[in-house]
């Protein structure tokens, strides 16, 4: 464990802790033993990057329920699950949220107050789910890569939906994170049955682009094969680029639960 000169916070003394870091001045005032914690007191640094653009709020839900989740609520609960493990192991965690711009960012720290700040931001963004927010993955990832100074285990939760003309730029933005020596895991978050396999009934439907509000009327069965061809092409392009840049790609289906998410974290932590 490293100890930098930058003080972070106090925590209660536990039996077996070294007395080297006891705050004796505070003991004299309170008659209680507290340990000084510093910013570098950690085995692992994790940074979560969450896409909070409008497309992530599909399928529409009104609350954080395990029975039915949007891509955003699924990602939020997955992040909080991992953070609870990190807290118990005294590992540092931070988070950035983006749409067209960086909506929120906080550097890595290991504390319950940090968890509270992140939870409040996740709830705040969920409450704004009806606010139209477009996506600029490239600009956001480049900014985060530039400002993430220390080598970290980086988890990206995104549906990776982007204007087609910017697809290659998004791949390069992922590469920039890896170039900074971070260990990067991309959780490609989708409602797989609907967004990849286009499993809708044969009845005519009106589809609405969540980010632009453009609408199109069509019979899903007439477009299904063409849609699947395009969606699978993009998915395989993404997988190939991740393999090329040595980024771990994980298919995160909101209907499949959190087991794959947590297992990936545990395995990648061992590698890190």
mmCIF file of C-alpha atoms in Angstrom:
data_model
loop_
_atom_site.group_PDB
_atom_site.id
_atom_site.type_symbol
_atom_site.label_atom_id
_atom_site.label_comp_id
_atom_site.label_asym_id
_atom_site.label_seq_id
_atom_site.Cartn_x
_atom_site.Cartn_y
_atom_site.Cartn_z
ATOM 1 C CA UNK A 1 0.000 0.000 0.000
ATOM 2 C CA UNK A 2 1.289 3.451 -0.889
ATOM 3 C CA UNK A 3 0.830 6.547 1.225
ATOM 4 C CA UNK A 4 1.009 9.889 -0.522
ATOM 5 C CA UNK A 5 1.316 13.245 1.185
ATOM 6 C CA UNK A 6 -2.253 14.141 0.226
ATOM 7 C CA UNK A 7 -4.676 13.436 3.081
ATOM 8 C CA UNK A 8 -8.050 11.952 2.149
ATOM 9 C CA UNK A 9 -10.134 11.181 5.242
ATOM 10 C CA UNK A 10 -10.246 9.396 8.607
ATOM 11 C CA UNK A 11 -11.577 5.947 9.372
ATOM 12 C CA UNK A 12 -12.034 4.159 12.691
ATOM 13 C CA UNK A 13 -9.098 2.129 13.970
ATOM 14 C CA UNK A 14 -9.541 -1.631 13.605
ATOM 15 C CA UNK A 15 -7.727 -4.243 15.649
ATOM 16 C CA UNK A 16 -4.533 -5.183 13.845
ATOM 17 C CA UNK A 17 -4.082 -1.814 12.098
ATOM 18 C CA UNK A 18 -0.626 -0.284 12.346
ATOM 19 C CA UNK A 19 -0.448 2.480 14.957
ATOM 20 C CA UNK A 20 1.880 4.325 12.581
ATOM 21 C CA UNK A 21 -1.080 6.060 10.962
ATOM 22 C CA UNK A 22 -3.169 6.788 14.075
ATOM 23 C CA UNK A 23 -4.134 10.468 14.351
ATOM 24 C CA UNK A 24 -3.023 11.081 17.955
ATOM 25 C CA UNK A 25 -4.142 14.717 17.933
ATOM 26 C CA UNK A 26 -7.666 13.625 17.067
ATOM 27 C CA UNK A 27 -7.434 10.935 19.765
ATOM 28 C CA UNK A 28 -6.608 13.619 22.342
ATOM 29 C CA UNK A 29 -9.751 15.545 21.339
ATOM 30 C CA UNK A 30 -12.224 12.671 20.948
ATOM 31 C CA UNK A 31 -10.736 9.807 23.004
ATOM 32 C CA UNK A 32 -11.271 7.590 19.943
ATOM 33 C CA UNK A 33 -8.703 6.000 17.643
ATOM 34 C CA UNK A 34 -8.842 7.053 13.987
ATOM 35 C CA UNK A 35 -6.557 6.047 11.122
ATOM 36 C CA UNK A 36 -5.429 8.645 8.578
ATOM 37 C CA UNK A 37 -6.203 7.564 5.013
ATOM 38 C CA UNK A 38 -4.302 8.953 2.066
ATOM 39 C CA UNK A 39 -5.148 9.049 -1.619
ATOM 40 C CA UNK A 40 -2.641 6.360 -2.592
ATOM 41 C CA UNK A 41 -3.754 3.863 0.060
ATOM 42 C CA UNK A 42 -5.090 1.355 -2.439
ATOM 43 C CA UNK A 43 -4.226 -1.830 -4.284
ATOM 44 C CA UNK A 44 -6.386 -1.033 -7.297
ATOM 45 C CA UNK A 45 -7.778 2.014 -9.080
ATOM 46 C CA UNK A 46 -10.996 1.598 -11.064
ATOM 47 C CA UNK A 47 -12.695 4.183 -13.241
ATOM 48 C CA UNK A 48 -16.217 3.705 -14.583
ATOM 49 C CA UNK A 49 -17.283 5.470 -17.783
ATOM 50 C CA UNK A 50 -21.044 5.560 -18.305
ATOM 51 C CA UNK A 51 -22.877 6.680 -21.432
ATOM 52 C CA UNK A 52 -25.913 8.669 -20.238
ATOM 53 C CA UNK A 53 -27.223 9.790 -23.631
ATOM 54 C CA UNK A 54 -30.916 9.349 -24.448
ATOM 55 C CA UNK A 55 -30.414 6.045 -26.274
ATOM 56 C CA UNK A 56 -29.259 4.456 -23.014
ATOM 57 C CA UNK A 57 -32.733 4.947 -21.529
ATOM 58 C CA UNK A 58 -34.181 2.245 -23.780
ATOM 59 C CA UNK A 59 -36.332 0.297 -22.993
ATOM 60 C CA UNK A 60 -38.303 2.937 -21.097
ATOM 61 C CA UNK A 61 -38.654 2.231 -17.358
ATOM 62 C CA UNK A 62 -39.938 4.340 -14.480
ATOM 63 C CA UNK A 63 -37.689 3.049 -11.691
ATOM 64 C CA UNK A 64 -34.674 0.890 -10.903
ATOM 65 C CA UNK A 65 -36.360 -2.522 -10.989
ATOM 66 C CA UNK A 66 -34.603 -5.841 -11.542
ATOM 67 C CA UNK A 67 -37.598 -7.232 -13.414
ATOM 68 C CA UNK A 68 -37.331 -4.689 -16.231
ATOM 69 C CA UNK A 69 -34.306 -2.502 -16.848
ATOM 70 C CA UNK A 70 -33.211 0.076 -19.352
ATOM 71 C CA UNK A 71 -29.615 0.053 -20.550
ATOM 72 C CA UNK A 72 -28.942 2.950 -18.190
ATOM 73 C CA UNK A 73 -30.504 1.389 -15.091
ATOM 74 C CA UNK A 74 -28.785 -1.937 -15.835
ATOM 75 C CA UNK A 75 -25.402 -0.196 -16.146
ATOM 76 C CA UNK A 76 -25.995 1.858 -12.982
ATOM 77 C CA UNK A 77 -26.824 -1.185 -10.866
ATOM 78 C CA UNK A 78 -23.858 -3.092 -12.319
ATOM 79 C CA UNK A 79 -21.514 -0.220 -11.423
ATOM 80 C CA UNK A 80 -22.883 0.034 -7.874
ATOM 81 C CA UNK A 81 -22.488 -3.728 -7.433
ATOM 82 C CA UNK A 82 -18.807 -3.575 -8.368
ATOM 83 C CA UNK A 83 -18.261 -0.486 -6.198
ATOM 84 C CA UNK A 84 -19.579 -2.355 -3.155
ATOM 85 C CA UNK A 85 -16.905 -4.999 -3.715
ATOM 86 C CA UNK A 86 -14.222 -2.332 -4.207
ATOM 87 C CA UNK A 87 -15.203 -0.609 -0.950
ATOM 88 C CA UNK A 88 -14.845 -3.800 1.058
ATOM 89 C CA UNK A 89 -11.373 -4.290 -0.402
ATOM 90 C CA UNK A 90 -10.347 -0.661 0.152
ATOM 91 C CA UNK A 91 -9.836 -0.113 -3.595
ATOM 92 C CA UNK A 92 -10.259 3.325 -5.158
ATOM 93 C CA UNK A 93 -13.010 4.074 -7.676
ATOM 94 C CA UNK A 94 -14.054 7.053 -9.755
ATOM 95 C CA UNK A 95 -16.591 7.700 -12.484
ATOM 96 C CA UNK A 96 -17.272 9.802 -15.565
ATOM 97 C CA UNK A 97 -20.628 10.202 -17.326
ATOM 98 C CA UNK A 98 -21.018 11.531 -20.850
ATOM 99 C CA UNK A 99 -23.513 12.335 -23.599
ATOM 100 C CA UNK A 100 -22.513 15.076 -26.066
ATOM 101 C CA UNK A 101 -20.264 16.442 -23.318
ATOM 102 C CA UNK A 102 -18.906 15.250 -19.993
ATOM 103 C CA UNK A 103 -21.905 15.390 -17.634
ATOM 104 C CA UNK A 104 -20.051 14.414 -14.459
ATOM 105 C CA UNK A 105 -16.625 13.230 -13.380
ATOM 106 C CA UNK A 106 -14.999 12.413 -10.049
ATOM 107 C CA UNK A 107 -11.469 11.096 -9.522
ATOM 108 C CA UNK A 108 -10.687 7.800 -7.806
ATOM 109 C CA UNK A 109 -11.145 7.514 -4.073
ATOM 110 C CA UNK A 110 -12.193 4.781 -1.634
ATOM 111 C CA UNK A 111 -14.866 6.021 0.755
ATOM 112 C CA UNK A 112 -18.575 5.782 1.499
ATOM 113 C CA UNK A 113 -18.905 9.499 0.770
ATOM 114 C CA UNK A 114 -17.594 8.759 -2.748
ATOM 115 C CA UNK A 115 -20.262 6.058 -3.137
ATOM 116 C CA UNK A 116 -22.923 8.541 -2.023
ATOM 117 C CA UNK A 117 -21.775 11.156 -4.560
ATOM 118 C CA UNK A 118 -21.855 8.616 -7.405
ATOM 119 C CA UNK A 119 -25.247 7.222 -6.349
ATOM 120 C CA UNK A 120 -26.732 10.725 -6.303
ATOM 121 C CA UNK A 121 -25.395 11.420 -9.796
ATOM 122 C CA UNK A 122 -26.771 8.142 -11.139
ATOM 123 C CA UNK A 123 -30.193 9.007 -9.724
ATOM 124 C CA UNK A 124 -29.988 12.578 -11.050
ATOM 125 C CA UNK A 125 -29.271 11.374 -14.591
ATOM 126 C CA UNK A 126 -32.075 8.827 -14.364
ATOM 127 C CA UNK A 127 -34.509 11.600 -13.426
ATOM 128 C CA UNK A 128 -33.421 13.422 -16.617
ATOM 129 C CA UNK A 129 -34.240 10.410 -18.815
ATOM 130 C CA UNK A 130 -36.820 12.386 -20.792
ATOM 131 C CA UNK A 131 -34.308 15.129 -21.624
ATOM 132 C CA UNK A 132 -32.974 14.708 -25.158
ATOM 133 C CA UNK A 133 -29.234 14.057 -25.086
ATOM 134 C CA UNK A 134 -27.210 13.127 -28.157
ATOM 135 C CA UNK A 135 -23.943 11.205 -28.081
ATOM 136 C CA UNK A 136 -20.366 12.224 -28.798
ATOM 137 C CA UNK A 137 -18.434 9.159 -27.671
ATOM 138 C CA UNK A 138 -15.228 10.167 -29.402
ATOM 139 C CA UNK A 139 -14.878 13.595 -27.788
ATOM 140 C CA UNK A 140 -15.833 12.295 -24.361
ATOM 141 C CA UNK A 141 -13.496 9.304 -24.329
ATOM 142 C CA UNK A 142 -10.583 11.413 -25.576
ATOM 143 C CA UNK A 143 -11.187 13.915 -22.760
ATOM 144 C CA UNK A 144 -11.370 11.169 -20.124
ATOM 145 C CA UNK A 145 -8.231 9.468 -21.452
ATOM 146 C CA UNK A 146 -6.345 12.760 -21.285
ATOM 147 C CA UNK A 147 -7.418 13.462 -17.694
ATOM 148 C CA UNK A 148 -7.109 9.960 -16.240
ATOM 149 C CA UNK A 149 -3.571 10.351 -14.951
ATOM 150 C CA UNK A 150 -2.866 7.104 -13.103
ATOM 151 C CA UNK A 151 -3.013 3.645 -14.591
ATOM 152 C CA UNK A 152 -6.466 2.224 -13.876
ATOM 153 C CA UNK A 153 -8.849 -0.587 -14.587
ATOM 154 C CA UNK A 154 -11.362 1.200 -16.841
ATOM 155 C CA UNK A 155 -14.929 -0.048 -17.360
ATOM 156 C CA UNK A 156 -16.924 1.496 -20.219
ATOM 157 C CA UNK A 157 -20.705 0.980 -20.214
ATOM 158 C CA UNK A 158 -22.224 2.102 -23.516
ATOM 159 C CA UNK A 159 -24.507 0.944 -26.317
ATOM 160 C CA UNK A 160 -21.891 2.442 -28.688
ATOM 161 C CA UNK A 161 -24.658 3.886 -30.855
ATOM 162 C CA UNK A 162 -23.242 6.756 -32.860
ATOM 163 C CA UNK A 163 -23.678 8.552 -36.143
ATOM 164 C CA UNK A 164 -22.347 6.112 -38.755
ATOM 165 C CA UNK A 165 -19.838 8.633 -40.090
ATOM 166 C CA UNK A 166 -18.164 8.772 -36.655
ATOM 167 C CA UNK A 167 -17.803 5.021 -36.116
ATOM 168 C CA UNK A 168 -14.093 4.871 -36.932
ATOM 169 C CA UNK A 169 -13.449 7.889 -34.710
ATOM 170 C CA UNK A 170 -15.136 6.086 -31.802
ATOM 171 C CA UNK A 171 -12.816 3.113 -32.296
ATOM 172 C CA UNK A 172 -9.835 5.454 -32.177
ATOM 173 C CA UNK A 173 -11.146 7.012 -28.949
ATOM 174 C CA UNK A 174 -11.218 3.561 -27.354
ATOM 175 C CA UNK A 175 -7.664 3.090 -28.561
ATOM 176 C CA UNK A 176 -6.621 6.311 -26.811
ATOM 177 C CA UNK A 177 -7.632 4.846 -23.448
ATOM 178 C CA UNK A 178 -5.530 1.769 -24.110
ATOM 179 C CA UNK A 179 -2.620 3.906 -25.314
ATOM 180 C CA UNK A 180 -2.477 5.490 -21.837
ATOM 181 C CA UNK A 181 -1.697 2.001 -20.432
ATOM 182 C CA UNK A 182 -5.109 1.526 -18.815
ATOM 183 C CA UNK A 183 -6.695 -1.907 -18.775
ATOM 184 C CA UNK A 184 -9.967 -1.304 -20.623
ATOM 185 C CA UNK A 185 -13.137 -3.391 -20.551
ATOM 186 C CA UNK A 186 -16.043 -2.440 -22.814
ATOM 187 C CA UNK A 187 -19.470 -3.595 -21.655
ATOM 188 C CA UNK A 188 -21.471 -3.291 -24.868
ATOM 189 C CA UNK A 189 -24.869 -2.675 -23.284
ATOM 190 C CA UNK A 190 -27.920 -3.625 -25.344
ATOM 191 C CA UNK A 191 -31.418 -5.012 -25.242
ATOM 192 C CA UNK A 192 -30.119 -7.779 -27.476
ATOM 193 C CA UNK A 193 -33.424 -9.242 -28.630
ATOM 194 C CA UNK A 194 -34.745 -5.878 -29.797
ATOM 195 C CA UNK A 195 -31.652 -3.866 -30.762
ATOM 196 C CA UNK A 196 -29.538 -6.589 -32.341
ATOM 197 C CA UNK A 197 -31.988 -9.298 -33.444
ATOM 198 C CA UNK A 198 -34.907 -6.904 -34.119
ATOM 199 C CA UNK A 199 -37.483 -9.247 -32.547
ATOM 200 C CA UNK A 200 -40.715 -7.332 -32.874
ATOM 201 C CA UNK A 201 -44.177 -8.541 -33.792
ATOM 202 C CA UNK A 202 -45.247 -8.432 -37.442
ATOM 203 C CA UNK A 203 -47.724 -5.642 -36.811
ATOM 204 C CA UNK A 204 -46.903 -2.236 -38.336
ATOM 205 C CA UNK A 205 -45.021 0.005 -35.926
ATOM 206 C CA UNK A 206 -43.749 3.532 -35.597
ATOM 207 C CA UNK A 207 -40.106 3.657 -34.530
ATOM 208 C CA UNK A 208 -38.720 6.828 -32.942
ATOM 209 C CA UNK A 209 -35.064 7.800 -32.712
ATOM 210 C CA UNK A 210 -34.705 8.598 -29.005
ATOM 211 C CA UNK A 211 -31.976 11.190 -29.554
ATOM 212 C CA UNK A 212 -33.309 13.050 -32.596
ATOM 213 C CA UNK A 213 -37.057 12.239 -32.385
ATOM 214 C CA UNK A 214 -37.081 11.262 -36.077
ATOM 215 C CA UNK A 215 -39.854 8.754 -36.825
ATOM 216 C CA UNK A 216 -40.341 5.983 -39.338
ATOM 217 C CA UNK A 217 -43.329 3.702 -39.969
ATOM 218 C CA UNK A 218 -42.690 0.148 -41.165
ATOM 219 C CA UNK A 219 -43.500 -3.550 -40.928
ATOM 220 C CA UNK A 220 -40.696 -5.057 -38.753
ATOM 221 C CA UNK A 221 -40.734 -8.441 -40.533
ATOM 222 C CA UNK A 222 -39.931 -6.747 -43.883
ATOM 223 C CA UNK A 223 -36.830 -5.057 -42.441
ATOM 224 C CA UNK A 224 -35.639 -7.689 -39.982
ATOM 225 C CA UNK A 225 -33.039 -9.446 -42.129
ATOM 226 C CA UNK A 226 -31.524 -6.225 -43.463
ATOM 227 C CA UNK A 227 -31.459 -4.727 -39.966
ATOM 228 C CA UNK A 228 -29.792 -7.818 -38.472
ATOM 229 C CA UNK A 229 -27.187 -7.786 -41.212
ATOM 230 C CA UNK A 230 -26.239 -4.196 -40.357
ATOM 231 C CA UNK A 231 -26.359 -4.671 -36.583
ATOM 232 C CA UNK A 232 -24.201 -7.801 -36.676
ATOM 233 C CA UNK A 233 -21.729 -6.127 -39.041
ATOM 234 C CA UNK A 234 -21.275 -3.258 -36.590
ATOM 235 C CA UNK A 235 -21.049 -5.636 -33.625
ATOM 236 C CA UNK A 236 -18.320 -7.695 -35.276
ATOM 237 C CA UNK A 237 -16.438 -4.542 -36.303
ATOM 238 C CA UNK A 238 -16.492 -3.479 -32.668
ATOM 239 C CA UNK A 239 -15.284 -6.886 -31.469
ATOM 240 C CA UNK A 240 -12.472 -6.913 -34.049
ATOM 241 C CA UNK A 241 -11.301 -3.439 -33.051
ATOM 242 C CA UNK A 242 -11.354 -4.373 -29.362
ATOM 243 C CA UNK A 243 -9.293 -7.459 -30.132
ATOM 244 C CA UNK A 244 -6.858 -5.373 -32.193
ATOM 245 C CA UNK A 245 -6.423 -2.827 -29.390
ATOM 246 C CA UNK A 246 -6.368 -5.522 -26.657
ATOM 247 C CA UNK A 247 -9.573 -4.244 -25.096
ATOM 248 C CA UNK A 248 -11.829 -6.766 -23.392
ATOM 249 C CA UNK A 249 -15.233 -6.850 -25.132
ATOM 250 C CA UNK A 250 -18.226 -8.072 -23.104
ATOM 251 C CA UNK A 251 -21.730 -8.430 -24.489
ATOM 252 C CA UNK A 252 -23.899 -6.941 -21.723
ATOM 253 C CA UNK A 253 -27.529 -7.871 -22.395
ATOM 254 C CA UNK A 254 -29.906 -6.083 -20.005
ATOM 255 C CA UNK A 255 -32.082 -9.205 -19.915
ATOM 256 C CA UNK A 256 -29.293 -11.574 -18.826
ATOM 257 C CA UNK A 257 -28.528 -10.337 -15.304
ATOM 258 C CA UNK A 258 -25.253 -9.277 -13.667
ATOM 259 C CA UNK A 259 -23.346 -12.560 -13.389
ATOM 260 C CA UNK A 260 -21.223 -11.933 -16.495
ATOM 261 C CA UNK A 261 -20.475 -8.366 -15.350
ATOM 262 C CA UNK A 262 -19.236 -9.367 -11.903
ATOM 263 C CA UNK A 263 -17.314 -12.381 -13.198
ATOM 264 C CA UNK A 264 -15.547 -10.181 -15.754
ATOM 265 C CA UNK A 265 -14.560 -7.720 -13.013
ATOM 266 C CA UNK A 266 -13.110 -10.497 -10.830
ATOM 267 C CA UNK A 267 -11.115 -11.997 -13.708
ATOM 268 C CA UNK A 268 -9.810 -8.662 -14.988
ATOM 269 C CA UNK A 269 -8.779 -7.604 -11.492
ATOM 270 C CA UNK A 270 -6.573 -10.699 -11.244
ATOM 271 C CA UNK A 271 -4.912 -9.807 -14.561
ATOM 272 C CA UNK A 272 -4.428 -6.179 -13.473
#
